[in-house]
mmCIF file with all atom_site columns, C-alpha atoms in Angstrom:
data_model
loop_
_atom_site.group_PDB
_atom_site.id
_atom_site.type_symbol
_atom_site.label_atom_id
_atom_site.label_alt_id
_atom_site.label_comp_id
_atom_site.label_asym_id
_atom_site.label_entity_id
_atom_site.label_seq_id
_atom_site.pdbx_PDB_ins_code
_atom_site.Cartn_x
_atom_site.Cartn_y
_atom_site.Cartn_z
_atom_site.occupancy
_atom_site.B_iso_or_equiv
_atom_site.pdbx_formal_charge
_atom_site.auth_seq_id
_atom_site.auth_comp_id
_atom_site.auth_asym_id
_atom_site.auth_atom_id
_atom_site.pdbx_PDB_model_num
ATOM 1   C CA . UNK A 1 1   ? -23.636 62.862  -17.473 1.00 0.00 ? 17  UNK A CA 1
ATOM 2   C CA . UNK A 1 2   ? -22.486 63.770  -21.178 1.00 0.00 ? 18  UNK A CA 1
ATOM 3   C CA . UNK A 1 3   ? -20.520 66.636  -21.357 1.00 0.00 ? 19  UNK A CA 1
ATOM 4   C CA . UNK A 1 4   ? -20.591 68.837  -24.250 1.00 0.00 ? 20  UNK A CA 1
ATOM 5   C CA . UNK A 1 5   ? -17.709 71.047  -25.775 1.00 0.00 ? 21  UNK A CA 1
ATOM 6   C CA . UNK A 1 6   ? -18.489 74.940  -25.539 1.00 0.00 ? 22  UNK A CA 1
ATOM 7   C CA . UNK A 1 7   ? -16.459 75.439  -28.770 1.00 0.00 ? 23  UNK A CA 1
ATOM 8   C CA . UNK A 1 8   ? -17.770 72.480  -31.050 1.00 0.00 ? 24  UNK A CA 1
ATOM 9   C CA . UNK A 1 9   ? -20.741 71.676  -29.329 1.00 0.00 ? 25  UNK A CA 1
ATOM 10  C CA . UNK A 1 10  ? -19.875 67.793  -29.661 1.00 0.00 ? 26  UNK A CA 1
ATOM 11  C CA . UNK A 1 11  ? -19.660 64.854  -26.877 1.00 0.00 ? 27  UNK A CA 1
ATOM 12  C CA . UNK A 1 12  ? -17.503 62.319  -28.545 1.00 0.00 ? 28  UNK A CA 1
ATOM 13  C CA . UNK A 1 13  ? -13.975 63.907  -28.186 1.00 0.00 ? 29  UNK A CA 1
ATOM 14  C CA . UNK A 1 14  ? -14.269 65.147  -24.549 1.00 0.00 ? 30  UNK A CA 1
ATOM 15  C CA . UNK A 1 15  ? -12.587 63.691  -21.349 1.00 0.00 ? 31  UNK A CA 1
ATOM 16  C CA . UNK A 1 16  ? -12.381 64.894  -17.726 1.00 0.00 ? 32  UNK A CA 1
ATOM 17  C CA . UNK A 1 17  ? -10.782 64.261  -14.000 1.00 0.00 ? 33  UNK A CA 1
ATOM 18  C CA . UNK A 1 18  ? -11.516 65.512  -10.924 1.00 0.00 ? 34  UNK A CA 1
ATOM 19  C CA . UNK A 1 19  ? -9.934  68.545  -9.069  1.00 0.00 ? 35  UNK A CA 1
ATOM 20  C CA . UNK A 1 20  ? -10.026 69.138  -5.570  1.00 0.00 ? 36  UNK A CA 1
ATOM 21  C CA . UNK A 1 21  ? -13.460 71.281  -4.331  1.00 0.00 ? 37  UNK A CA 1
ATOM 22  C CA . UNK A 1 22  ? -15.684 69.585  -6.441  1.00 0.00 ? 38  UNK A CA 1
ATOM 23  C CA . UNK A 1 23  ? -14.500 70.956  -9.664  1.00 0.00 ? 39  UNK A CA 1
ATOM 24  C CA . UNK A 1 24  ? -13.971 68.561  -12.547 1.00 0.00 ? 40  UNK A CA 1
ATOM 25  C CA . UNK A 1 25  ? -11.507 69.566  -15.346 1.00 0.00 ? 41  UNK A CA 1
ATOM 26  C CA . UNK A 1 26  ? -12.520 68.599  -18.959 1.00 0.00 ? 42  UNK A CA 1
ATOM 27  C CA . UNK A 1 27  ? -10.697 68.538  -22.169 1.00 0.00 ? 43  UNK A CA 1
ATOM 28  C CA . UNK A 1 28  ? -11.814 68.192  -26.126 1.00 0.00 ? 44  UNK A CA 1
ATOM 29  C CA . UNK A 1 29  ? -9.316  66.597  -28.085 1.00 0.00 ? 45  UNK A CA 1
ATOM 30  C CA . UNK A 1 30  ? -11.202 68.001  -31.475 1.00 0.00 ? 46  UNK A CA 1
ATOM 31  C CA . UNK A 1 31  ? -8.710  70.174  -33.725 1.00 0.00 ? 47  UNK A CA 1
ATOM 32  C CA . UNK A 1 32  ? -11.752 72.819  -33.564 1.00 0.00 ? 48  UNK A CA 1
ATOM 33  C CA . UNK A 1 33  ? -10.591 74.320  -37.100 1.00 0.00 ? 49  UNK A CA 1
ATOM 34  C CA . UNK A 1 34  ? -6.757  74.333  -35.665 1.00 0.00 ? 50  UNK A CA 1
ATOM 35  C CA . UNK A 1 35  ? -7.116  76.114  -33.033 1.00 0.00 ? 51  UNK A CA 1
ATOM 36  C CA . UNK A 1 36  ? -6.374  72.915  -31.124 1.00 0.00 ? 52  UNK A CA 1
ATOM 37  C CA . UNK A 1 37  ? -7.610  71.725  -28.182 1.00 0.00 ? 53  UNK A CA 1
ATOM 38  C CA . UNK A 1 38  ? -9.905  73.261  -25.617 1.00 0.00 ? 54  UNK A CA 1
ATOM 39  C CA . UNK A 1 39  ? -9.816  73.031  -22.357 1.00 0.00 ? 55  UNK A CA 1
ATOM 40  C CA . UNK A 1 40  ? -12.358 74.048  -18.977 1.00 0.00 ? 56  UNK A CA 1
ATOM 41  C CA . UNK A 1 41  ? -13.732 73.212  -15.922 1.00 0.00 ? 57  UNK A CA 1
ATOM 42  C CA . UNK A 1 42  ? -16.863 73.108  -14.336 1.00 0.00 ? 58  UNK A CA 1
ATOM 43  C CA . UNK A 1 43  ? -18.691 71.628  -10.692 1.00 0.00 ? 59  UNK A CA 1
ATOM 44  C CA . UNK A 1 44  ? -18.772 68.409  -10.657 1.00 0.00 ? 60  UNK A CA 1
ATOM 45  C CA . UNK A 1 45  ? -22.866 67.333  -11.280 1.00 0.00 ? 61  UNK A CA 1
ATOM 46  C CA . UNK A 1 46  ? -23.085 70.434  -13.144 1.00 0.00 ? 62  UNK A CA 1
ATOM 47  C CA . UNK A 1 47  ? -23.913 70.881  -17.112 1.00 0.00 ? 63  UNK A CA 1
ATOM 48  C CA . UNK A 1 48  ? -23.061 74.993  -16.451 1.00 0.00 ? 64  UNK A CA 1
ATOM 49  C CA . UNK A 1 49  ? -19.821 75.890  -18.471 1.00 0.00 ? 65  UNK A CA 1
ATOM 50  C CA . UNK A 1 50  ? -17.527 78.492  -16.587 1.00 0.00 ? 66  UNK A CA 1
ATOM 51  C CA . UNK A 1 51  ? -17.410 82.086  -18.335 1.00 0.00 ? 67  UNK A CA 1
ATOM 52  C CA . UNK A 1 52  ? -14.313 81.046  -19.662 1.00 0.00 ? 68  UNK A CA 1
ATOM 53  C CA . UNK A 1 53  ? -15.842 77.396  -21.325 1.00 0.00 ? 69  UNK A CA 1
ATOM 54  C CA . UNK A 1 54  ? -18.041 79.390  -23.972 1.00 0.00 ? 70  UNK A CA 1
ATOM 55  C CA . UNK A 1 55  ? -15.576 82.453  -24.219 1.00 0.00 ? 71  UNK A CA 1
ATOM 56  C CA . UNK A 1 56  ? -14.782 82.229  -27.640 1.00 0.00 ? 72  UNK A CA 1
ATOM 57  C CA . UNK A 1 57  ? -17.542 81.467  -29.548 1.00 0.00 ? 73  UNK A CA 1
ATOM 58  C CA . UNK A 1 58  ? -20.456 83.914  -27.446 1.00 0.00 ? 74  UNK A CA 1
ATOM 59  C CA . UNK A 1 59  ? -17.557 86.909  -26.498 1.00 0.00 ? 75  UNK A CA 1
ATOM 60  C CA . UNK A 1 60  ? -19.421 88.497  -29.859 1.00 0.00 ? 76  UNK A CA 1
ATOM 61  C CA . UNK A 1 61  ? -22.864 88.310  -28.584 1.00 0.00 ? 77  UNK A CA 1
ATOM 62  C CA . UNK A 1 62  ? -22.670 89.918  -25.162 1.00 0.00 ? 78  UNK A CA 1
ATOM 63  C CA . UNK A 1 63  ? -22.901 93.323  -26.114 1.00 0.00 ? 79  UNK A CA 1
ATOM 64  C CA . UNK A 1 64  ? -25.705 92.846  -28.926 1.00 0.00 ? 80  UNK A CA 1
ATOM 65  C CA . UNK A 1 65  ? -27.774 90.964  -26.218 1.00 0.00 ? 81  UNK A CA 1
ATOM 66  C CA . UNK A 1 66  ? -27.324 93.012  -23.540 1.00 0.00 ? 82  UNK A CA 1
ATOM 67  C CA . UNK A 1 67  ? -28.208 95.919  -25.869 1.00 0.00 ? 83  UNK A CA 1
ATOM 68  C CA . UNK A 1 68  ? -31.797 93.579  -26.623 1.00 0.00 ? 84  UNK A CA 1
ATOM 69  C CA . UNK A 1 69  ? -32.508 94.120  -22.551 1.00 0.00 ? 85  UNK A CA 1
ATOM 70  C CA . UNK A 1 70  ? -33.505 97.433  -22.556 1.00 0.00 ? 86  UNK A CA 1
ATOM 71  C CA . UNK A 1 71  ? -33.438 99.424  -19.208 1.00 0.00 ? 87  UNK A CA 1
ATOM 72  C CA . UNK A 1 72  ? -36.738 100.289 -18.064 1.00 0.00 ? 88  UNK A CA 1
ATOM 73  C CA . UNK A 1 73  ? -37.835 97.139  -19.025 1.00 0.00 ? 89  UNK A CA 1
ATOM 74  C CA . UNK A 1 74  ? -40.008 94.438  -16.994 1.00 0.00 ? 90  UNK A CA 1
ATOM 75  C CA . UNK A 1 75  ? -38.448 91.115  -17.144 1.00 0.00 ? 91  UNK A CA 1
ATOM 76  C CA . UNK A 1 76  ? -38.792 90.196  -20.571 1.00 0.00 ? 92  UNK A CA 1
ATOM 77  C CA . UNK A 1 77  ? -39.604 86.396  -21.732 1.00 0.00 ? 93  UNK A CA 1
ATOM 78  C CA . UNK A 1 78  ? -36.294 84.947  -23.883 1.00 0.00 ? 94  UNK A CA 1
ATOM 79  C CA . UNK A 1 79  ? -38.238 85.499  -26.843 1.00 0.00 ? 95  UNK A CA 1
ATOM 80  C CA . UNK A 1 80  ? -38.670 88.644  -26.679 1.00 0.00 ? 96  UNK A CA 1
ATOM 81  C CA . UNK A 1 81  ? -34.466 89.608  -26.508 1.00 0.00 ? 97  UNK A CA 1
ATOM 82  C CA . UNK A 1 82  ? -33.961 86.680  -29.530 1.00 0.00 ? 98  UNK A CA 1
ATOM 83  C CA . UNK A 1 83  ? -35.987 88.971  -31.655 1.00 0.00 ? 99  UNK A CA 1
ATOM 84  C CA . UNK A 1 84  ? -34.646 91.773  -30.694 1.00 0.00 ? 100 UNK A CA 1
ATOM 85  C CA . UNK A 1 85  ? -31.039 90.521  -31.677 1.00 0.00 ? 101 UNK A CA 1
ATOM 86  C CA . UNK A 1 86  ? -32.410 89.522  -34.631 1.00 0.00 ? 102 UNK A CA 1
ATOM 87  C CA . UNK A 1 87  ? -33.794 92.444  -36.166 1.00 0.00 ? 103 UNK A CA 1
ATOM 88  C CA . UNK A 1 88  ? -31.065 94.969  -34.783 1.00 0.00 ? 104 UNK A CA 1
ATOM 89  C CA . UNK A 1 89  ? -28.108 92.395  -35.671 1.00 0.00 ? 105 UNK A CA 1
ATOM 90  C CA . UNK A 1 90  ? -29.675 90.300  -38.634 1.00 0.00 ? 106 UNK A CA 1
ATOM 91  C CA . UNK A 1 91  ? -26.277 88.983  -39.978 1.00 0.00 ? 107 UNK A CA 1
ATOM 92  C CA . UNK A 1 92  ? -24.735 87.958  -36.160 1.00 0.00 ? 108 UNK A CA 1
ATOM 93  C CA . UNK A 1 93  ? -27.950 86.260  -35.366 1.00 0.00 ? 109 UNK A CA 1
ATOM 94  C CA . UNK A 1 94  ? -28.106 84.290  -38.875 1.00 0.00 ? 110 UNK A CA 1
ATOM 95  C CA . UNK A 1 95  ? -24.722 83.480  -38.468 1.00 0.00 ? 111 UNK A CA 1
ATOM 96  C CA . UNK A 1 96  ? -25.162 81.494  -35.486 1.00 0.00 ? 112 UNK A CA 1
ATOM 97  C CA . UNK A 1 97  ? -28.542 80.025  -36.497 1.00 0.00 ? 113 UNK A CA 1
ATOM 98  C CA . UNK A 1 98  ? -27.021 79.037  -39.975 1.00 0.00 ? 114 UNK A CA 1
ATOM 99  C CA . UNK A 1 99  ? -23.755 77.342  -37.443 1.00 0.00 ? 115 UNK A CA 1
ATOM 100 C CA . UNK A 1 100 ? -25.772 75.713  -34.786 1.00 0.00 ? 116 UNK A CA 1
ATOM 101 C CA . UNK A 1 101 ? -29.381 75.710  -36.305 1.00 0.00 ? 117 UNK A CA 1
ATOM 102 C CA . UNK A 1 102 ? -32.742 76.835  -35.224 1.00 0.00 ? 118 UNK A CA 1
ATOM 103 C CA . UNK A 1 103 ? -36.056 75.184  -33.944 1.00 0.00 ? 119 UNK A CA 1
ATOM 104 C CA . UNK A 1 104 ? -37.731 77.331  -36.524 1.00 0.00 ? 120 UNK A CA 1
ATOM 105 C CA . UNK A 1 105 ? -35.846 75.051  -38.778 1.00 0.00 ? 121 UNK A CA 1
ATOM 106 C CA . UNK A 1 106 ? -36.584 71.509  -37.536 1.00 0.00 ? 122 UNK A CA 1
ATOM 107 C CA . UNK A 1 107 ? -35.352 69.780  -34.186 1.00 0.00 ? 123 UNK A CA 1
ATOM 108 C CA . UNK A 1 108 ? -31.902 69.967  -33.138 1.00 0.00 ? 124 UNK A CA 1
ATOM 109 C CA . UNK A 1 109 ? -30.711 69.058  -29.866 1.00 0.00 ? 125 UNK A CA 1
ATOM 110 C CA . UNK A 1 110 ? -27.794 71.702  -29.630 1.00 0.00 ? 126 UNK A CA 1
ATOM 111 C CA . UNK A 1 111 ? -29.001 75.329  -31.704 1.00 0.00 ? 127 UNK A CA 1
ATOM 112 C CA . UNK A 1 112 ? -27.669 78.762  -31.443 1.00 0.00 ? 128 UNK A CA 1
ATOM 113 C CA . UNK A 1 113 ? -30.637 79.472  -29.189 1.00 0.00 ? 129 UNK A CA 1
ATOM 114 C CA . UNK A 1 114 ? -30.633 76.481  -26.554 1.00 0.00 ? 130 UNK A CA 1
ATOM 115 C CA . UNK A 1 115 ? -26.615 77.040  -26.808 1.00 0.00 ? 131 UNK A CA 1
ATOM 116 C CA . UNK A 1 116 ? -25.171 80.231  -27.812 1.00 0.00 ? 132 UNK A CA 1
ATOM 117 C CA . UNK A 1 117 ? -27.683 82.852  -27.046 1.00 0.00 ? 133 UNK A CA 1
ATOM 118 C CA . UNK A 1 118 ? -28.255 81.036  -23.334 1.00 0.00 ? 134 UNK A CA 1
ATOM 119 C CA . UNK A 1 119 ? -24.377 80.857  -22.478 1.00 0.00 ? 135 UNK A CA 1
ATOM 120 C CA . UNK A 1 120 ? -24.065 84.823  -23.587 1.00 0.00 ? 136 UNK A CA 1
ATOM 121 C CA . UNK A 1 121 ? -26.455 85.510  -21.535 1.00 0.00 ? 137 UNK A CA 1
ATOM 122 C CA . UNK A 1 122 ? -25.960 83.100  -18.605 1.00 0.00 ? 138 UNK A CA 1
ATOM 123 C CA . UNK A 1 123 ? -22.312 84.919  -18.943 1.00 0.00 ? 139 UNK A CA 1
ATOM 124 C CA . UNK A 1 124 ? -24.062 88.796  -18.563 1.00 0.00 ? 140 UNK A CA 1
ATOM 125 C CA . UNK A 1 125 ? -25.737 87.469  -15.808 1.00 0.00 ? 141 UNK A CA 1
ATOM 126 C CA . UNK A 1 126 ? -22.775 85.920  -14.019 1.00 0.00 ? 142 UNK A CA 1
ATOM 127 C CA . UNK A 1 127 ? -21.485 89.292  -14.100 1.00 0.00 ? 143 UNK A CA 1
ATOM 128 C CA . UNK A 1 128 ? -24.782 90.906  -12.979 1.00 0.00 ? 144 UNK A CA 1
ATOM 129 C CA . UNK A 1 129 ? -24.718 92.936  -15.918 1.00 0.00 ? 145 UNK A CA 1
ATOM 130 C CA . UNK A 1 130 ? -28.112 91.370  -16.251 1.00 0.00 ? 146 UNK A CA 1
ATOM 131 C CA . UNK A 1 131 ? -31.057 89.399  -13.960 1.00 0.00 ? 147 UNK A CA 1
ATOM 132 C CA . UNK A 1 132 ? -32.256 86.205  -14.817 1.00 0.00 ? 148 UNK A CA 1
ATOM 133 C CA . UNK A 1 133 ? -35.452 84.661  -12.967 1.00 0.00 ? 149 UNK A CA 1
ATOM 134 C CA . UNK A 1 134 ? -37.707 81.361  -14.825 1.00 0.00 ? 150 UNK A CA 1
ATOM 135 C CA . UNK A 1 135 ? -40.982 81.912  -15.953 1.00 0.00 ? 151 UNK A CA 1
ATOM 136 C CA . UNK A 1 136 ? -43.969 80.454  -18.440 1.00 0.00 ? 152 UNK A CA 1
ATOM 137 C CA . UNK A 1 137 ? -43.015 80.050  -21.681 1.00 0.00 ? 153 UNK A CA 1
ATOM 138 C CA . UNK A 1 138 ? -45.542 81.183  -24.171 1.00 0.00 ? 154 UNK A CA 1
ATOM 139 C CA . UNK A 1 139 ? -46.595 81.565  -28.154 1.00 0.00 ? 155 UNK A CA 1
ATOM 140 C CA . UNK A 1 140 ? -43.533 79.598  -30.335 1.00 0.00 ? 156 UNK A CA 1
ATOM 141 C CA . UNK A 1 141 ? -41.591 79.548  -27.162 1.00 0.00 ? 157 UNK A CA 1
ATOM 142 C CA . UNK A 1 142 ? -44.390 76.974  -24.946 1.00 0.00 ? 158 UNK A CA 1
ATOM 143 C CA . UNK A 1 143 ? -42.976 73.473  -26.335 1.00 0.00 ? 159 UNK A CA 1
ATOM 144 C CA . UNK A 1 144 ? -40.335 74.282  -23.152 1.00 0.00 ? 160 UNK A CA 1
ATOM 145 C CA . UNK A 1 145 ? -42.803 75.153  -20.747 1.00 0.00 ? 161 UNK A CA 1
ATOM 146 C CA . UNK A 1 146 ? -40.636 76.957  -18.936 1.00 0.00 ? 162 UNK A CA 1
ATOM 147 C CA . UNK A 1 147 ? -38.051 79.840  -19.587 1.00 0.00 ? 163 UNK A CA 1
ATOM 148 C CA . UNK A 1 148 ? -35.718 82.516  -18.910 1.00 0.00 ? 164 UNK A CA 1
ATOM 149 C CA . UNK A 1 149 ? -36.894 86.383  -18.231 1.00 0.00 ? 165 UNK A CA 1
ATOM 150 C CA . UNK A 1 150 ? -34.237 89.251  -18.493 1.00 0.00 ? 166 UNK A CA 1
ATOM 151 C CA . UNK A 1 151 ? -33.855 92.447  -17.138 1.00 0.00 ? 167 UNK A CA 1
ATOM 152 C CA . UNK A 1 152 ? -31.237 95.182  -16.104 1.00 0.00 ? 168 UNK A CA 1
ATOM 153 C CA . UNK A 1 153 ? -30.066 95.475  -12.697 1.00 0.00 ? 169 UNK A CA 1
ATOM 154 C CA . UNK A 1 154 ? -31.779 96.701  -10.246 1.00 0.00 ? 170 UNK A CA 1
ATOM 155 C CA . UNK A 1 155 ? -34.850 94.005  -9.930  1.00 0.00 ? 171 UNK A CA 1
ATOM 156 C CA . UNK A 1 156 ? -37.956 95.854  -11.882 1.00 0.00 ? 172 UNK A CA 1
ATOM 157 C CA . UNK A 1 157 ? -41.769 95.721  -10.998 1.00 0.00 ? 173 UNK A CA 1
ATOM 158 C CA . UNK A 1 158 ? -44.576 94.985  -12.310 1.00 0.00 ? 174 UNK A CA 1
ATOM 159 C CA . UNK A 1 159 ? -45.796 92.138  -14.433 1.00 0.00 ? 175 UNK A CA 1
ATOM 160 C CA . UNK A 1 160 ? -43.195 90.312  -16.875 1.00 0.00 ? 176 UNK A CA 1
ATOM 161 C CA . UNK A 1 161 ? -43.017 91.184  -20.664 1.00 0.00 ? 177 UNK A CA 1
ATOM 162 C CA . UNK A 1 162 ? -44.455 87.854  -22.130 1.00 0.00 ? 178 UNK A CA 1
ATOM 163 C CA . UNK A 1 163 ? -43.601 86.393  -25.763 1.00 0.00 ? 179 UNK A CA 1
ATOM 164 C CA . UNK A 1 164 ? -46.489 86.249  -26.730 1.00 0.00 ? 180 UNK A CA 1
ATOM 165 C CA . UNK A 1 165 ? -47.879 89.585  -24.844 1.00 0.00 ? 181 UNK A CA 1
ATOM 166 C CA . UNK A 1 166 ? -44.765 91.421  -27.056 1.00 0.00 ? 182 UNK A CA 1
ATOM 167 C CA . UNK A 1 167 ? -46.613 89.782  -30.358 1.00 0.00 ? 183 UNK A CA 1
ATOM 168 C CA . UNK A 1 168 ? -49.420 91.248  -30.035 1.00 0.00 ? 184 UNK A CA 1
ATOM 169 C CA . UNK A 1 169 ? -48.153 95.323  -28.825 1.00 0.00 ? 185 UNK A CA 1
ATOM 170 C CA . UNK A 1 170 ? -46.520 94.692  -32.403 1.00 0.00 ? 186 UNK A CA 1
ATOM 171 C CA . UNK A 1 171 ? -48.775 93.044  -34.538 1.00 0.00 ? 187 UNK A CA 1
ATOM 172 C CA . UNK A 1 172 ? -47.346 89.945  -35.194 1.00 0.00 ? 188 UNK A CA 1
ATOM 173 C CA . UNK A 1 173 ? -47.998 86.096  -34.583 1.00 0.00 ? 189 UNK A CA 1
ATOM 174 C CA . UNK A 1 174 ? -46.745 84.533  -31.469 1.00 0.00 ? 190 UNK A CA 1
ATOM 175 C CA . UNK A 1 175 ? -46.137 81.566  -33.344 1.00 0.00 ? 191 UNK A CA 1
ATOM 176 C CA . UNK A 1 176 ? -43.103 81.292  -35.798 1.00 0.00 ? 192 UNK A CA 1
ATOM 177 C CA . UNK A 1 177 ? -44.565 81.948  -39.547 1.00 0.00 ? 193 UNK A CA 1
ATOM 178 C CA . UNK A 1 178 ? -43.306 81.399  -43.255 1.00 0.00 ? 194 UNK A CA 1
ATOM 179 C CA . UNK A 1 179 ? -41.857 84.512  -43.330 1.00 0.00 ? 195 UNK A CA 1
ATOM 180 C CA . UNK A 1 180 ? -39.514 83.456  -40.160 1.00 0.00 ? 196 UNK A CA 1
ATOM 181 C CA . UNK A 1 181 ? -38.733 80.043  -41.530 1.00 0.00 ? 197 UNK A CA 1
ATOM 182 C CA . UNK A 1 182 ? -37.604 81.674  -44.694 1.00 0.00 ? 198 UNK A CA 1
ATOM 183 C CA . UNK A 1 183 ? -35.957 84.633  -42.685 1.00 0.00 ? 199 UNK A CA 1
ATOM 184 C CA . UNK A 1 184 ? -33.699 81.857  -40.666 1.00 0.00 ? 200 UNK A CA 1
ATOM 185 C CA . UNK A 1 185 ? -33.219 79.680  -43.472 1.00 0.00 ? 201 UNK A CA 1
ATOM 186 C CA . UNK A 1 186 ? -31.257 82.839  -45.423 1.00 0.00 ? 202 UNK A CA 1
ATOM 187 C CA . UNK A 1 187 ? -27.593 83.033  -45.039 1.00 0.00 ? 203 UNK A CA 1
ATOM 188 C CA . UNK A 1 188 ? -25.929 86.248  -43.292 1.00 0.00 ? 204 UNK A CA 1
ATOM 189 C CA . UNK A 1 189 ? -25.038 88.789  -45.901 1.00 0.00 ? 205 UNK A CA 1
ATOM 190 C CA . UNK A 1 190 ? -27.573 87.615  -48.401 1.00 0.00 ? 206 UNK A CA 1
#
């Protein structure tokens, strides 16, 4: 298995050994802007960082996304709380996309979505701050098949929020358009 840094998102400078229970310990010799090396561990056979792997880079976007899961809600497709961060925190959320990249913007195997905005909220939901259960992906989302839903603690009913159900309430494609291909491909602050 390849093992990606949390910090740099790159494969080449990593090594690891083994710990006792399973636990392997890995370590990116990459400067990472001079910050230096960076250092985690994780189960052995597993591609899930620790909290403390992605620490540095999401620690910014766990309040912003857990502010996108609204309480009340139904589980909500991925989508849906992406959007959300990106209207209420434009300049965060173009920040990271103009970092890592977008699939709006062409394939990348590593963006700020598959990476960044996942680990944040892998990390809320390590803490139980928020639930997590898989689901259909649908509208822009469907070239995974499958996804994340989110919601607030405790476990709502009814029928999930969709992607592409959350289009249409607000009048807007459930495929990505011009205007969010040029909305992504501005940088923050602009």
């Amino acid at each position: 298995m390849i093992q990606t840094c949390p910090s740099c998102f790159r494969a080449d400078d990593v090594r690891w050994s083994r710990l006792p229970e399973q636990m392997v310990s890995y370590v990116c010799d990459d400067p990472h802007g001079g910050a230096g090396p960076r250092t985690w561990t994780a189960v052995a056979g597993s591609r899930r960082p620790t909290e403390t792997d992605t620490a540095g880079v999401t620690d910014e976007l766990l309040e912003p996304l857990f502010r996108c899961v609204r309480d009340g809600d139904p589980f909500v497709e991925y989508g849906v709380v992406e959007y959300r961060l990106r209207q209420e925190h434009p300049d965060l959320f173009l920040s990271h996309v103009t970092d890592r990249g977008h699939a709006i913007l062409g394939h990348r195997q590593a963006t700020a979505s598959s990476v960044r905005f996942a680990a944040a909220l892998g990390r809320l939901a390590d803490r139980q701050a928020l639930l997590k259960r898989p689901g259909p992906a649908t509208g822009a989302w469907s070239r995974n098949e499958r996804v994340t839903y989110w919601a607030r603690p405790p476990a709502p009913d009814g029928p999930p929020v969709t992607w592409a159900s959350f289009c249409e309430s607000i009048g807007r494609s459930a495929d990505w358009t011009a205007d969010d291909v040029a909305e992504l491909g501005r940088r923050p602050g602009s």
